[in-house]
mmCIF file of C-alpha atoms in Angstrom:
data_model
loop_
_atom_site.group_PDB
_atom_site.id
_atom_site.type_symbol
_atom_site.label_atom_id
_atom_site.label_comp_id
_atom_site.label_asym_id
_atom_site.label_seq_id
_atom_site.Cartn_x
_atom_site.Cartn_y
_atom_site.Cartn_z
ATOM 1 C CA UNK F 254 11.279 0.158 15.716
ATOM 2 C CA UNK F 255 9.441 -3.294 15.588
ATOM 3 C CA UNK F 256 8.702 -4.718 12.106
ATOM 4 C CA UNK F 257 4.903 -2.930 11.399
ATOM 5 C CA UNK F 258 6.484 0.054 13.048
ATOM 6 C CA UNK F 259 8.941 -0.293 9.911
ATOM 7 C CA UNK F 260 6.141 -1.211 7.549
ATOM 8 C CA UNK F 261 4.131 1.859 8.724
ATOM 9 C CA UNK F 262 6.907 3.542 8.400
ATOM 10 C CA UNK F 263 7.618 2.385 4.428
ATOM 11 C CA UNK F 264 3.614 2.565 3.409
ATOM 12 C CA UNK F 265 4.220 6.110 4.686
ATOM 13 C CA UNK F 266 7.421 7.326 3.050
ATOM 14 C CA UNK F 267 6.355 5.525 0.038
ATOM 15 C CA UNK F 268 3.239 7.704 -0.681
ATOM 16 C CA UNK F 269 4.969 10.850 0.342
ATOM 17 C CA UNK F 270 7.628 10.295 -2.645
ATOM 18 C CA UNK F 271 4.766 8.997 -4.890
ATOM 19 C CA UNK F 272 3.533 12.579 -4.582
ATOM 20 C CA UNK F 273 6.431 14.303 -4.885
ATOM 21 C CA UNK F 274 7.465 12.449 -8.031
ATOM 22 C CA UNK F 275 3.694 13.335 -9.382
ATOM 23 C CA UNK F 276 4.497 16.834 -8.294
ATOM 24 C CA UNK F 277 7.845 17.191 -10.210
ATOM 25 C CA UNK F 278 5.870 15.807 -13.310
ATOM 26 C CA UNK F 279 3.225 18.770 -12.946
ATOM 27 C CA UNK F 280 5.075 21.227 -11.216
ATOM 28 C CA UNK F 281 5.969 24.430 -13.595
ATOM 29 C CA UNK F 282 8.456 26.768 -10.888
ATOM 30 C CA UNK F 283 11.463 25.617 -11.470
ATOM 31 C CA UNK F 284 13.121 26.538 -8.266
ATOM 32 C CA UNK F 285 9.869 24.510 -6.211
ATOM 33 C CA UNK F 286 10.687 21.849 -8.777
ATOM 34 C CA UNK F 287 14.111 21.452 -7.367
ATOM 35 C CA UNK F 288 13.259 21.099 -3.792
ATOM 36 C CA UNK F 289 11.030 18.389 -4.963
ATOM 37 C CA UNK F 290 13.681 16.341 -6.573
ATOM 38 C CA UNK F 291 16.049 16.466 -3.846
ATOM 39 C CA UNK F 292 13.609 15.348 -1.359
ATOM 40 C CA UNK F 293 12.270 12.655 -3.512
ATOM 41 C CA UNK F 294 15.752 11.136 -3.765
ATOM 42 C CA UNK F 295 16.275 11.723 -0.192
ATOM 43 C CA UNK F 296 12.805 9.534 0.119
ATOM 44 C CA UNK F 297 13.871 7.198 -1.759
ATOM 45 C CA UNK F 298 16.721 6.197 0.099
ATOM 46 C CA UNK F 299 14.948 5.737 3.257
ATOM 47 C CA UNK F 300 12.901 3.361 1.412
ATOM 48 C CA UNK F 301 15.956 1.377 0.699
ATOM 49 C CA UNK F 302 17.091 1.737 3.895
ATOM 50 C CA UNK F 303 13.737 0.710 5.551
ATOM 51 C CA UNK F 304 13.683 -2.098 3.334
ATOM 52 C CA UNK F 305 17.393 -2.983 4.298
ATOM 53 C CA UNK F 306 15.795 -2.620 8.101
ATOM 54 C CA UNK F 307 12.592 -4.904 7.500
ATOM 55 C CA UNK F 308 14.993 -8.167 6.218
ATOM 56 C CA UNK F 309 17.257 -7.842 8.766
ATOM 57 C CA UNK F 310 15.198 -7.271 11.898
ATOM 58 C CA UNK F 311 15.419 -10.186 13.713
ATOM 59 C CA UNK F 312 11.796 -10.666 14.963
ATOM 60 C CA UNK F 313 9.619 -11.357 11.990
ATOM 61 C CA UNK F 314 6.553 -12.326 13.659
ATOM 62 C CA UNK F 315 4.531 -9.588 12.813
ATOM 63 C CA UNK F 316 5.069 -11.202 8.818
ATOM 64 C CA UNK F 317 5.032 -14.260 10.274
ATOM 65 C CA UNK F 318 1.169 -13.532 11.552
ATOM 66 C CA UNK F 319 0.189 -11.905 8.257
ATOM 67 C CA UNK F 320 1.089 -14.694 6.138
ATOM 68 C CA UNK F 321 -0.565 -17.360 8.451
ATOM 69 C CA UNK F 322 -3.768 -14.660 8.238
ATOM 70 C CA UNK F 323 -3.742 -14.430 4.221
ATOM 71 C CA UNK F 324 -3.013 -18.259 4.153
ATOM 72 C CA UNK F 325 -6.506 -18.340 6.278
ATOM 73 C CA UNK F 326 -7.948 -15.278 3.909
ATOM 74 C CA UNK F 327 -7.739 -17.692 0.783
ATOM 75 C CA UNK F 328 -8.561 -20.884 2.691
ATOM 76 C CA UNK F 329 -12.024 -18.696 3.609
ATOM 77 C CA UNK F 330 -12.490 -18.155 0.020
ATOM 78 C CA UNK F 331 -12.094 -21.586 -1.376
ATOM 79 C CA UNK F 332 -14.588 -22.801 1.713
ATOM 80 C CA UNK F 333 -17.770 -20.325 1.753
ATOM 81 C CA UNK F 334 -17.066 -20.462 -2.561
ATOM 82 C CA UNK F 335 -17.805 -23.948 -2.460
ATOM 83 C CA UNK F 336 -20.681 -23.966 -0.137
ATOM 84 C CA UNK F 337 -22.743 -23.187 -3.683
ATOM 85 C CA UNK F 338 -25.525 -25.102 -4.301
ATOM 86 C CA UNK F 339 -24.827 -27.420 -7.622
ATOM 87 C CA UNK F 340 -25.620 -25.597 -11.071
ATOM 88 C CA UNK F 341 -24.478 -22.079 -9.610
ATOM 89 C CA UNK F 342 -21.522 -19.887 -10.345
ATOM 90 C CA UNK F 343 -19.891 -17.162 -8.466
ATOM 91 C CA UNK F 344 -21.143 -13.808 -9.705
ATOM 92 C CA UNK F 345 -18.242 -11.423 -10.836
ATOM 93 C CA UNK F 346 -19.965 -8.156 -9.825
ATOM 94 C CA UNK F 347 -21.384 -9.117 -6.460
ATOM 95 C CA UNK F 348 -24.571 -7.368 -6.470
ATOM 96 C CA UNK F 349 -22.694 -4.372 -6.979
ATOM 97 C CA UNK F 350 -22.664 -2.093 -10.567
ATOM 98 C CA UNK F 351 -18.964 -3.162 -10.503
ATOM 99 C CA UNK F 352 -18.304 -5.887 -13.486
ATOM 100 C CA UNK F 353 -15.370 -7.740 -11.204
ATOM 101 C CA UNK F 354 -16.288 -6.703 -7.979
ATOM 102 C CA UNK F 355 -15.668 -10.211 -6.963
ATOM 103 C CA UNK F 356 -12.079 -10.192 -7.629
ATOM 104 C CA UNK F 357 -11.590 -6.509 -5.985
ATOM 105 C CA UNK F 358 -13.062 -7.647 -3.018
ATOM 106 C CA UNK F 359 -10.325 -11.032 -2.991
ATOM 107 C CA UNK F 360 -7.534 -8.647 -3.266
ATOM 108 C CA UNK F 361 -8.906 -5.839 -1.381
ATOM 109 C CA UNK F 362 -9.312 -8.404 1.763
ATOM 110 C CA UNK F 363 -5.587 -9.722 0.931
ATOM 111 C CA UNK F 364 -4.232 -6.483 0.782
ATOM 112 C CA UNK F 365 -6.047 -5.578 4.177
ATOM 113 C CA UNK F 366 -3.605 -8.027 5.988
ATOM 114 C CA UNK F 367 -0.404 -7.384 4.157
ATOM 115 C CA UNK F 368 -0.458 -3.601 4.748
ATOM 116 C CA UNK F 369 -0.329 -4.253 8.599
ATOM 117 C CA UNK F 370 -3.986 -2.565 8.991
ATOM 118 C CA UNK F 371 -4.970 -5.221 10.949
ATOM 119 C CA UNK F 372 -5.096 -8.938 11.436
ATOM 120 C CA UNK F 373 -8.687 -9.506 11.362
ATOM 121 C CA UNK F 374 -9.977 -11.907 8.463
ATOM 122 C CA UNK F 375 -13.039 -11.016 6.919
ATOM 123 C CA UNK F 376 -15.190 -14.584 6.107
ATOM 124 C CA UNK F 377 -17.085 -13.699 2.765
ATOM 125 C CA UNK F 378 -20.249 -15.655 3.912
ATOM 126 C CA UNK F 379 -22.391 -13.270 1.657
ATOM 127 C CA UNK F 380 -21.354 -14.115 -1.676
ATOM 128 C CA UNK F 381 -23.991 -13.492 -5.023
ATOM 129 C CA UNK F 382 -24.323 -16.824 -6.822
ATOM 130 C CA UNK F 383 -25.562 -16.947 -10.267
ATOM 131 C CA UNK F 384 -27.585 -19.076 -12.944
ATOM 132 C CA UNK F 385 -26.737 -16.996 -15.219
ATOM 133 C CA UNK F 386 -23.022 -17.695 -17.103
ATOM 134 C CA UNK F 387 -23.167 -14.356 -18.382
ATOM 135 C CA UNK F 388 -21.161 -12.340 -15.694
ATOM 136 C CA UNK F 389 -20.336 -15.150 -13.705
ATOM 137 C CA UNK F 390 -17.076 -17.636 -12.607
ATOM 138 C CA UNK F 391 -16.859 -21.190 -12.491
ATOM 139 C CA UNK F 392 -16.693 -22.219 -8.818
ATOM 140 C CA UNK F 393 -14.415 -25.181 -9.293
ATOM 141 C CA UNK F 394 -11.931 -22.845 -11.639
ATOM 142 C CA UNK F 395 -11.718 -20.030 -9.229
ATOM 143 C CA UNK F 396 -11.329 -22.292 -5.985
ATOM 144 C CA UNK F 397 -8.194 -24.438 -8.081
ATOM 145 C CA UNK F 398 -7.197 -21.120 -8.875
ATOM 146 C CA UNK F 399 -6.991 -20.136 -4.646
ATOM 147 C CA UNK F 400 -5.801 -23.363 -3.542
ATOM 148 C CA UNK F 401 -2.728 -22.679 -6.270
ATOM 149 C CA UNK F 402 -2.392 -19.571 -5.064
ATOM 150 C CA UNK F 403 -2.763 -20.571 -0.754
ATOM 151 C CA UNK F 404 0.369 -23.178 -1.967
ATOM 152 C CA UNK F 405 2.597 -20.504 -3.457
ATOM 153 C CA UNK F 406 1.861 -17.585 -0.132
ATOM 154 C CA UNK F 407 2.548 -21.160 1.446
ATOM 155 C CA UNK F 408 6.112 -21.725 0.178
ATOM 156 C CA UNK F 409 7.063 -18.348 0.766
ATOM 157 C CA UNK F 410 10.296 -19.282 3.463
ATOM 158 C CA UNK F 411 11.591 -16.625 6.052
ATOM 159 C CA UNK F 412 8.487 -14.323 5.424
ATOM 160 C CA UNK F 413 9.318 -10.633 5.983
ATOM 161 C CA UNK F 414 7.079 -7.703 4.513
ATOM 162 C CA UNK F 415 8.925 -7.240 1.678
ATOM 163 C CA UNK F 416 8.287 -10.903 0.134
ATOM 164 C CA UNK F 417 4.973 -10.787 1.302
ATOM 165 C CA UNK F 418 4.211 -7.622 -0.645
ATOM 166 C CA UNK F 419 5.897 -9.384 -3.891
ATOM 167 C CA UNK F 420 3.485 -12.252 -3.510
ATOM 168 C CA UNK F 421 0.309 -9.912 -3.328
ATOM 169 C CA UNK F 422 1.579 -7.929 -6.386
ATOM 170 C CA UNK F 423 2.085 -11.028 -8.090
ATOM 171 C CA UNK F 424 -1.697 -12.525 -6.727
ATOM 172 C CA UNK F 425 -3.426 -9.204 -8.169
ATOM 173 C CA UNK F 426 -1.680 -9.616 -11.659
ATOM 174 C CA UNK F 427 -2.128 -13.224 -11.713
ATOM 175 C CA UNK F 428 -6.026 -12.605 -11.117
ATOM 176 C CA UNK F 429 -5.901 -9.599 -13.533
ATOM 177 C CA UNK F 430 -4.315 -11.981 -16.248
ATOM 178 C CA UNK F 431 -6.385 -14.569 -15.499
ATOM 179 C CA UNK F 432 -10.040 -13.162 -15.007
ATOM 180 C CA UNK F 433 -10.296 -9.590 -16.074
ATOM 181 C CA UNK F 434 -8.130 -9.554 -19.389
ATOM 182 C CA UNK F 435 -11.060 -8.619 -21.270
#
Protein backbone atom coordinates (compact mmCIF):
# COMPACT_ATOMS: atom_id res chain seq x y z
CA UNK A 1 0.00 0.00 0.00
CA UNK A 2 1.23 3.60 -0.90
CA UNK A 3 0.82 6.28 1.81
CA UNK A 4 -3.10 7.64 0.88
CA UNK A 5 -3.76 3.99 0.27
CA UNK A 6 -2.77 3.81 4.14
CA UNK A 7 -4.57 7.03 4.97
CA UNK A 8 -7.74 5.71 3.22
CA UNK A 9 -7.23 2.92 4.83
CA UNK A 10 -7.02 4.69 8.63
CA UNK A 11 -10.02 7.41 7.79
CA UNK A 12 -11.80 4.11 7.13
CA UNK A 13 -11.04 1.84 10.07
CA UNK A 14 -11.26 4.82 12.20
CA UNK A 15 -15.03 5.49 11.60
CA UNK A 16 -15.87 1.85 11.63
CA UNK A 17 -14.56 1.64 15.44
CA UNK A 18 -16.10 5.11 16.12
CA UNK A 19 -19.37 3.27 15.51
CA UNK A 20 -18.80 0.36 17.16
CA UNK A 21 -17.66 2.13 20.32
CA UNK A 22 -21.10 4.33 19.93
CA UNK A 23 -22.78 1.00 19.51
CA UNK A 24 -21.38 -0.66 22.72
CA UNK A 25 -22.52 2.63 24.55
CA UNK A 26 -26.24 2.07 23.24
CA UNK A 27 -26.32 -1.41 22.65
CA UNK A 28 -28.67 -3.37 25.36
CA UNK A 29 -27.99 -7.50 24.17
CA UNK A 30 -25.38 -8.36 25.95
CA UNK A 31 -24.09 -11.17 23.86
CA UNK A 32 -24.20 -8.45 20.47
CA UNK A 33 -22.47 -6.19 22.97
CA UNK A 34 -19.59 -8.54 23.19
CA UNK A 35 -18.92 -9.02 19.59
CA UNK A 36 -18.75 -5.33 19.50
CA UNK A 37 -16.01 -4.98 21.98
CA UNK A 38 -13.83 -7.49 20.59
CA UNK A 39 -13.94 -6.07 17.22
CA UNK A 40 -13.47 -2.60 18.40
CA UNK A 41 -10.20 -3.61 20.07
CA UNK A 42 -9.31 -5.60 17.14
CA UNK A 43 -9.92 -2.02 15.20
CA UNK A 44 -8.07 -0.39 17.21
CA UNK A 45 -5.01 -2.11 16.75
CA UNK A 46 -4.98 -1.80 13.11
CA UNK A 47 -5.11 1.78 13.72
CA UNK A 48 -1.91 1.52 15.58
CA UNK A 49 -0.57 -0.56 13.24
CA UNK A 50 -1.56 1.66 10.22
CA UNK A 51 -0.20 4.44 12.02
CA UNK A 52 3.10 2.41 12.74
CA UNK A 53 2.84 1.82 8.65
CA UNK A 54 2.23 5.62 7.64
CA UNK A 55 5.76 6.86 9.65
CA UNK A 56 7.68 4.33 8.38
CA UNK A 57 6.79 4.10 4.71
CA UNK A 58 9.50 5.37 3.00
CA UNK A 59 7.84 7.52 0.26
CA UNK A 60 6.11 10.40 1.92
CA UNK A 61 5.27 12.40 -0.98
CA UNK A 62 1.78 12.04 -0.95
CA UNK A 63 2.19 14.24 2.77
CA UNK A 64 4.74 15.89 1.27
CA UNK A 65 2.07 17.33 -1.53
CA UNK A 66 -0.62 17.96 1.08
CA UNK A 67 1.37 20.10 3.21
CA UNK A 68 2.83 22.18 0.26
CA UNK A 69 -1.23 22.35 -0.80
CA UNK A 70 -2.46 23.59 2.82
CA UNK A 71 0.72 25.84 2.97
CA UNK A 72 -0.91 27.32 -0.47
CA UNK A 73 -4.67 26.91 1.20
CA UNK A 74 -3.66 29.57 3.95
CA UNK A 75 -1.40 31.64 1.69
CA UNK A 76 -4.96 31.94 -0.53
CA UNK A 77 -6.62 33.11 2.51
CA UNK A 78 -4.30 35.76 3.73
CA UNK A 79 -4.21 37.07 -0.20
CA UNK A 80 -8.02 37.31 -1.50
CA UNK A 81 -8.64 38.48 2.67
CA UNK A 82 -6.61 41.35 2.05
CA UNK A 83 -7.83 42.33 -1.30
CA UNK A 84 -10.68 44.31 1.02
CA UNK A 85 -11.29 47.60 0.23
CA UNK A 86 -10.08 49.96 3.38
CA UNK A 87 -12.83 50.39 6.23
CA UNK A 88 -14.20 46.70 5.63
CA UNK A 89 -14.05 43.59 7.72
CA UNK A 90 -14.42 40.01 6.91
CA UNK A 91 -17.95 38.88 7.67
CA UNK A 92 -18.08 35.80 10.10
CA UNK A 93 -21.25 34.23 8.63
CA UNK A 94 -20.57 34.60 4.94
CA UNK A 95 -23.88 35.36 3.65
CA UNK A 96 -24.94 32.28 5.10
CA UNK A 97 -27.51 31.93 8.47
CA UNK A 98 -24.34 30.35 9.98
CA UNK A 99 -22.78 32.90 12.78
CA UNK A 100 -18.94 31.57 11.92
CA UNK A 101 -19.40 30.28 8.68
CA UNK A 102 -16.22 31.99 7.84
CA UNK A 103 -14.09 29.98 10.02
CA UNK A 104 -15.95 26.52 8.98
CA UNK A 105 -15.29 27.19 5.60
CA UNK A 106 -11.10 27.84 6.58
CA UNK A 107 -11.07 24.54 8.20
CA UNK A 108 -13.44 22.76 6.07
CA UNK A 109 -11.03 23.70 2.93
CA UNK A 110 -7.90 22.60 5.23
CA UNK A 111 -9.37 19.55 6.16
CA UNK A 112 -10.27 18.85 2.37
CA UNK A 113 -6.45 18.40 1.68
CA UNK A 114 -5.33 16.61 4.76
CA UNK A 115 -7.90 13.79 4.44
CA UNK A 116 -6.31 12.81 1.00
CA UNK A 117 -9.77 13.76 -0.86
CA UNK A 118 -7.99 15.54 -3.20
CA UNK A 119 -5.29 18.05 -3.91
CA UNK A 120 -7.23 20.71 -5.46
CA UNK A 121 -7.15 24.21 -3.58
CA UNK A 122 -10.18 26.03 -3.49
CA UNK A 123 -9.26 30.15 -3.92
CA UNK A 124 -12.02 31.89 -1.71
CA UNK A 125 -12.37 34.82 -4.24
CA UNK A 126 -16.06 35.28 -3.03
CA UNK A 127 -15.69 36.40 0.37
CA UNK A 128 -18.75 38.78 2.24
CA UNK A 129 -17.09 41.95 3.51
CA UNK A 130 -18.73 44.02 6.04
CA UNK A 131 -19.25 47.71 7.42
CA UNK A 132 -20.80 46.52 9.96
CA UNK A 133 -18.41 45.37 13.24
CA UNK A 134 -21.23 43.57 14.52
CA UNK A 135 -20.64 39.97 13.12
CA UNK A 136 -17.56 40.72 11.53
CA UNK A 137 -13.38 40.05 11.83
CA UNK A 138 -10.68 42.36 11.62
CA UNK A 139 -8.84 41.68 8.34
CA UNK A 140 -5.39 42.50 9.59
CA UNK A 141 -6.08 40.15 12.92
CA UNK A 142 -7.29 37.20 11.03
CA UNK A 143 -4.55 37.40 8.16
CA UNK A 144 -1.56 37.69 11.29
CA UNK A 145 -3.49 35.03 12.63
CA UNK A 146 -2.91 32.72 8.99
CA UNK A 147 0.46 33.85 8.34
CA UNK A 148 1.22 32.42 12.18
CA UNK A 149 -0.45 29.62 11.43
CA UNK A 150 1.19 29.03 7.34
CA UNK A 151 4.75 29.33 9.65
CA UNK A 152 3.88 26.60 12.13
CA UNK A 153 2.23 23.85 9.00
CA UNK A 154 5.65 25.37 7.68
CA UNK A 155 8.02 23.99 10.35
CA UNK A 156 6.39 20.83 10.44
CA UNK A 157 9.88 18.52 9.39
CA UNK A 158 9.53 14.95 7.80
CA UNK A 159 5.71 15.49 7.13
CA UNK A 160 3.77 12.19 7.22
CA UNK A 161 -0.16 12.05 7.72
CA UNK A 162 -0.07 11.58 11.10
CA UNK A 163 1.71 15.08 11.99
CA UNK A 164 -0.20 16.65 9.49
CA UNK A 165 -3.48 15.59 11.08
CA UNK A 166 -2.01 16.92 14.63
CA UNK A 167 -1.43 20.29 13.06
CA UNK A 168 -5.10 20.57 11.63
CA UNK A 169 -6.52 19.47 15.05
CA UNK A 170 -4.45 21.92 16.62
CA UNK A 171 -5.46 24.84 13.64
CA UNK A 172 -9.34 24.10 14.37
CA UNK A 173 -8.86 24.53 18.24
CA UNK A 174 -6.60 27.35 17.88
CA UNK A 175 -9.40 29.13 15.66
CA UNK A 176 -12.12 27.80 18.06
CA UNK A 177 -10.13 29.44 21.05
CA UNK A 178 -9.42 32.27 19.31
CA UNK A 179 -12.66 33.39 17.35
CA UNK A 180 -15.66 31.42 18.40
CA UNK A 181 -15.18 31.21 22.33
CA UNK A 182 -18.25 33.04 22.78
Amino acid sequence: MNELELLQKLIEVEEHTHILHLKIQIWSNEAEKAEFIVEHDKGVLEIENIKTQLVEIGDKSYSANAKSNMLKQLRYYVEEINKAQPGLALSRNQGMNLKNELFAGIVRDMNYLIQGSGSSIRIPAYLHYTTNPEGSIDIVELTGFLETEARTLQRVDSPNYLKLRDFMEGFAERIIAQYIHD
